[in-house]
PDB file of C-alpha atoms in Angstrom:
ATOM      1  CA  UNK A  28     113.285  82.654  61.334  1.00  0.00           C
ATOM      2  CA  UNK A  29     111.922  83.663  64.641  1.00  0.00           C
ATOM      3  CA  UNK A  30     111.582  87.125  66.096  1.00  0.00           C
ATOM      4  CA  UNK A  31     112.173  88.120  69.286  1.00  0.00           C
ATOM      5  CA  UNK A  32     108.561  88.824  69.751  1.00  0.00           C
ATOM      6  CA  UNK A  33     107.364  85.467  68.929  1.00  0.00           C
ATOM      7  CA  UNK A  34     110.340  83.688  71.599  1.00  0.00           C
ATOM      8  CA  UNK A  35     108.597  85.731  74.714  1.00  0.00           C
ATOM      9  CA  UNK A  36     105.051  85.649  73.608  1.00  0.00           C
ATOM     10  CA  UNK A  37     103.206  83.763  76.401  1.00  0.00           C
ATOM     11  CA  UNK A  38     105.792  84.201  78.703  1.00  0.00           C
ATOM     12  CA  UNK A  39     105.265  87.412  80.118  1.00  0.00           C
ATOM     13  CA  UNK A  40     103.141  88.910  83.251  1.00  0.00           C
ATOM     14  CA  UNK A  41     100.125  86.507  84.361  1.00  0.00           C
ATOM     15  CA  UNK A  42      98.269  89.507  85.425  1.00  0.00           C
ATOM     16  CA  UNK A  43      98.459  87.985  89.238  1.00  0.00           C
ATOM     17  CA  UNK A  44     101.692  90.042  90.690  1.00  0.00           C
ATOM     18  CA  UNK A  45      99.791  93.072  91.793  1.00  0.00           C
ATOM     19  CA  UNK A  46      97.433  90.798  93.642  1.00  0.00           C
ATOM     20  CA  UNK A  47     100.337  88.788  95.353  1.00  0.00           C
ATOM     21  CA  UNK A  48     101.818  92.133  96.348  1.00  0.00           C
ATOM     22  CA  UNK A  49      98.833  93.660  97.884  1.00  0.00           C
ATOM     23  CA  UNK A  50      98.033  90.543  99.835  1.00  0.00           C
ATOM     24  CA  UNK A  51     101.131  90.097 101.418  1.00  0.00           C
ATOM     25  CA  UNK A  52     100.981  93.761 102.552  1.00  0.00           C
ATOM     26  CA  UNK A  53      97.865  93.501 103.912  1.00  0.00           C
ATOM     27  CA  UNK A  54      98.662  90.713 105.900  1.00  0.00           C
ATOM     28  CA  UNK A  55     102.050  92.433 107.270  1.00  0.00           C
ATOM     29  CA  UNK A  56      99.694  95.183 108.256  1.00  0.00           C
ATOM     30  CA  UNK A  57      97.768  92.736 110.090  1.00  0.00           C
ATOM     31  CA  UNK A  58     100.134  90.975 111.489  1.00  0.00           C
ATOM     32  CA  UNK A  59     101.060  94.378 113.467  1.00  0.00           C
ATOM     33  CA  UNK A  60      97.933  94.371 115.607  1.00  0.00           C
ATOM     34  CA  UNK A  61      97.722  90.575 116.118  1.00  0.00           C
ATOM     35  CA  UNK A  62     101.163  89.879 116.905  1.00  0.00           C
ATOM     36  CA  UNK A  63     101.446  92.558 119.730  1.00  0.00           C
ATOM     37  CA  UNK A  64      98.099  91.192 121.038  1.00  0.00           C
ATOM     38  CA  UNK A  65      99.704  87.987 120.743  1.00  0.00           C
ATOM     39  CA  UNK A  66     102.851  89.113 122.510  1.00  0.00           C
ATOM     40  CA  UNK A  67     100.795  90.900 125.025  1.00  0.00           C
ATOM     41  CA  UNK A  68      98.571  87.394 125.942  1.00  0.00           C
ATOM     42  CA  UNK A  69     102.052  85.666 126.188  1.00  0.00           C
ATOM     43  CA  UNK A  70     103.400  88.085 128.783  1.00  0.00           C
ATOM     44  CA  UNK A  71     100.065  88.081 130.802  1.00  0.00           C
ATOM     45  CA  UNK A  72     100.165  84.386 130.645  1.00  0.00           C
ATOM     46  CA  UNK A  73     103.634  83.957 131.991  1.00  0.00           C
ATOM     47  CA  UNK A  74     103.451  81.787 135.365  1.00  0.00           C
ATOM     48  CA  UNK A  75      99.957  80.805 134.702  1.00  0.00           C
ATOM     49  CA  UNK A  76      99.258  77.608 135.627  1.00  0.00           C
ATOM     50  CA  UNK A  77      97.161  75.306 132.975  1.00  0.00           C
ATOM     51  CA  UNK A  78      93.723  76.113 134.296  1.00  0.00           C
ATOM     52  CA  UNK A  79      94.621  79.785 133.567  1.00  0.00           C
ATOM     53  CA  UNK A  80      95.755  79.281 130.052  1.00  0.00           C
ATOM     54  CA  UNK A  81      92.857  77.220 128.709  1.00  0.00           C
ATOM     55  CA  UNK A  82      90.352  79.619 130.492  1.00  0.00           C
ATOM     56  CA  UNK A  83      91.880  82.808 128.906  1.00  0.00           C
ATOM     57  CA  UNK A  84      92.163  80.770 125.642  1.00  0.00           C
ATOM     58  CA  UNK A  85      88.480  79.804 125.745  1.00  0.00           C
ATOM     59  CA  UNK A  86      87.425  83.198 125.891  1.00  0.00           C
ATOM     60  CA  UNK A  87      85.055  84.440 122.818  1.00  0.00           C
ATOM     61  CA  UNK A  88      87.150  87.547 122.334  1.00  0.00           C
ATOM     62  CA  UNK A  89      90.614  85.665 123.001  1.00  0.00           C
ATOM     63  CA  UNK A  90      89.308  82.990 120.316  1.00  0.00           C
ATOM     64  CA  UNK A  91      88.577  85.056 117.722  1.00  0.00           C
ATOM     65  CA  UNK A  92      91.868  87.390 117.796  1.00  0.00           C
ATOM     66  CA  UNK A  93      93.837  83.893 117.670  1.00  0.00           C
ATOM     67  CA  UNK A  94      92.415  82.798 114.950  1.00  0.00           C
ATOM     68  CA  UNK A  95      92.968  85.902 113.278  1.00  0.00           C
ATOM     69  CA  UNK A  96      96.126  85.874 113.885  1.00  0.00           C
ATOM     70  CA  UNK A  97      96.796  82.344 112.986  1.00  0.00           C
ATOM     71  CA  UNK A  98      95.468  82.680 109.715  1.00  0.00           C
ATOM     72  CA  UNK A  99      96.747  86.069 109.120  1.00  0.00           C
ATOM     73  CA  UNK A 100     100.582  84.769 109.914  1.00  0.00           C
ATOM     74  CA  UNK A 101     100.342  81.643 107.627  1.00  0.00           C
ATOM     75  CA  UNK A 102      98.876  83.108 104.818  1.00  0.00           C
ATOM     76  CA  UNK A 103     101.581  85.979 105.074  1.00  0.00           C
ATOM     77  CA  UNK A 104     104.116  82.533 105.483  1.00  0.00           C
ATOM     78  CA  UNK A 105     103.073  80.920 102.325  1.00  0.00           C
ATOM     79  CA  UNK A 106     103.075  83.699 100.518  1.00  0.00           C
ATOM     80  CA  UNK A 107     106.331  84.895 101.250  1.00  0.00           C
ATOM     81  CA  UNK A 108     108.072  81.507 101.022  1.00  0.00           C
ATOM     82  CA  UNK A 109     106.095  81.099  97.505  1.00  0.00           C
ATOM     83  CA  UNK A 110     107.933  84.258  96.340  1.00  0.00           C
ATOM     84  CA  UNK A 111     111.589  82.448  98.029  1.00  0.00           C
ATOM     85  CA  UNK A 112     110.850  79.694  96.172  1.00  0.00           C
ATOM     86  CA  UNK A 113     109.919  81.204  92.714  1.00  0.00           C
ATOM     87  CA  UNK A 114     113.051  83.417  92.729  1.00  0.00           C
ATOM     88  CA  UNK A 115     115.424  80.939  93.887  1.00  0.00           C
ATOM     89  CA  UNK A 116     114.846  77.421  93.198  1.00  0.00           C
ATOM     90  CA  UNK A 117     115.910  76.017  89.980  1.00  0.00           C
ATOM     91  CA  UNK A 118     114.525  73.988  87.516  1.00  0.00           C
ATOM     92  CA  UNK A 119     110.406  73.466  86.930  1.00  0.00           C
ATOM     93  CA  UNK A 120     110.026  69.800  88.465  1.00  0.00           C
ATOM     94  CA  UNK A 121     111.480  71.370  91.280  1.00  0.00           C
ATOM     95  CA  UNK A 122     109.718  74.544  91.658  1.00  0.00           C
ATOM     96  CA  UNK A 123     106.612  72.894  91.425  1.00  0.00           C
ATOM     97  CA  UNK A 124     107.373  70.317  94.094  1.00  0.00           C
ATOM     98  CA  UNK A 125     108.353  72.794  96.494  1.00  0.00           C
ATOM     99  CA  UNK A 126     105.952  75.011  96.013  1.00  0.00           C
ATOM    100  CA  UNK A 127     103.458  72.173  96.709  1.00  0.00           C
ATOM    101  CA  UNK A 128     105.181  71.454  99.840  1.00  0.00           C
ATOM    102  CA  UNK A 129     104.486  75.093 100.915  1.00  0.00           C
ATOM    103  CA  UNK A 130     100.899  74.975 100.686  1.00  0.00           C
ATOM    104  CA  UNK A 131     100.841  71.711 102.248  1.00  0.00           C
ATOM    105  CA  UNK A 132     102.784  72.737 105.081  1.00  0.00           C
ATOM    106  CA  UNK A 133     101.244  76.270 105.729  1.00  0.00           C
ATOM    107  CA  UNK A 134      97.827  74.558 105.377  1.00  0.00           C
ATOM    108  CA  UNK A 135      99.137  71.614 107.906  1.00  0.00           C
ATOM    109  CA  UNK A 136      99.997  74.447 110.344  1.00  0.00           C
ATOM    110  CA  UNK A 137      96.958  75.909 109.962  1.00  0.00           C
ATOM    111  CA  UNK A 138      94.143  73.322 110.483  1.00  0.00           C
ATOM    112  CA  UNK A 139      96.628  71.793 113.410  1.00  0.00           C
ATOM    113  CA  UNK A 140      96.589  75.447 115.023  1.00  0.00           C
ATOM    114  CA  UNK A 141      92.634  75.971 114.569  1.00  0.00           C
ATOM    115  CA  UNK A 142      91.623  72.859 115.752  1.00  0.00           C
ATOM    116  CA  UNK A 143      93.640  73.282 118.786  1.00  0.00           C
ATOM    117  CA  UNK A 144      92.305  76.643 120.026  1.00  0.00           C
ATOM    118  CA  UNK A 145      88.828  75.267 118.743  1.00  0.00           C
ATOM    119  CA  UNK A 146      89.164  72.444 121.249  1.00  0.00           C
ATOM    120  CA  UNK A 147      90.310  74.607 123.902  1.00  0.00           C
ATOM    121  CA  UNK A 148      87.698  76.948 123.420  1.00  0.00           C
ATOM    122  CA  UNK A 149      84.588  74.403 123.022  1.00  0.00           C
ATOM    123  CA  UNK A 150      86.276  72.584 126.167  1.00  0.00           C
ATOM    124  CA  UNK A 151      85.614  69.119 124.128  1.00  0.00           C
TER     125      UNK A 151
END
């Protein structure tokens, strides 16, 4: 005979929610700052021709608010789909594929985007 103890021993909290939680709200705080500069750099950009773009994308200060934002935004992405995922997909084999597919794809996303501004802004 089993008790109900023994069926959800081992199943319970992993001690890593609280973590998860305060990440992802730090990085929607973030993501405040660095998407209005973003939105800001966009507007200021608009009719620029390509010279324009790479040499206001070059910039040191330009660079490093970029890359803050890029890896503020896809960390905040793969850890919001990760939640998506846990709550709503069904079935382990599943879960764990997808989940693997979302730090694939957010990390992807995120070397493609650095390297890109990195190029622009070394001028290689």
């Amino acid at each position: 005979m089993r008790t109900p103890l023994s069926q959800v021993r081992g199943l319970g909290s992993a001690r890593e929610g609280t973590a998860h939680f305060w990440h992802q709200r730090l990085t929607a705080v973030a993501n405040v700052p660095l998407t209005i500069f973003f939105v800001v750099l966009l507007i200021s950009l608009q009719g620029a021709d390509h010279a324009t773009a790479v040499a206001v994308l070059g910039s040191p200060v330009v660079t490093v608010f970029m890359l803050l934002a890029i890896l503020s935004v896809v960390y905040h992405m793969k850890l919001g789909m990760q939640i998506i995922l846990e709550d709503y997909v069904q079935g382990e084999m599943a879960k764990v594929i997808w989940l693997m597919a979302n730090i694939f794809f957010c990390t992807i996303v995120a070397l493609a985007s650095v390297f890109a501004l990195l190029k622009i802004s070394f001028g290689v």
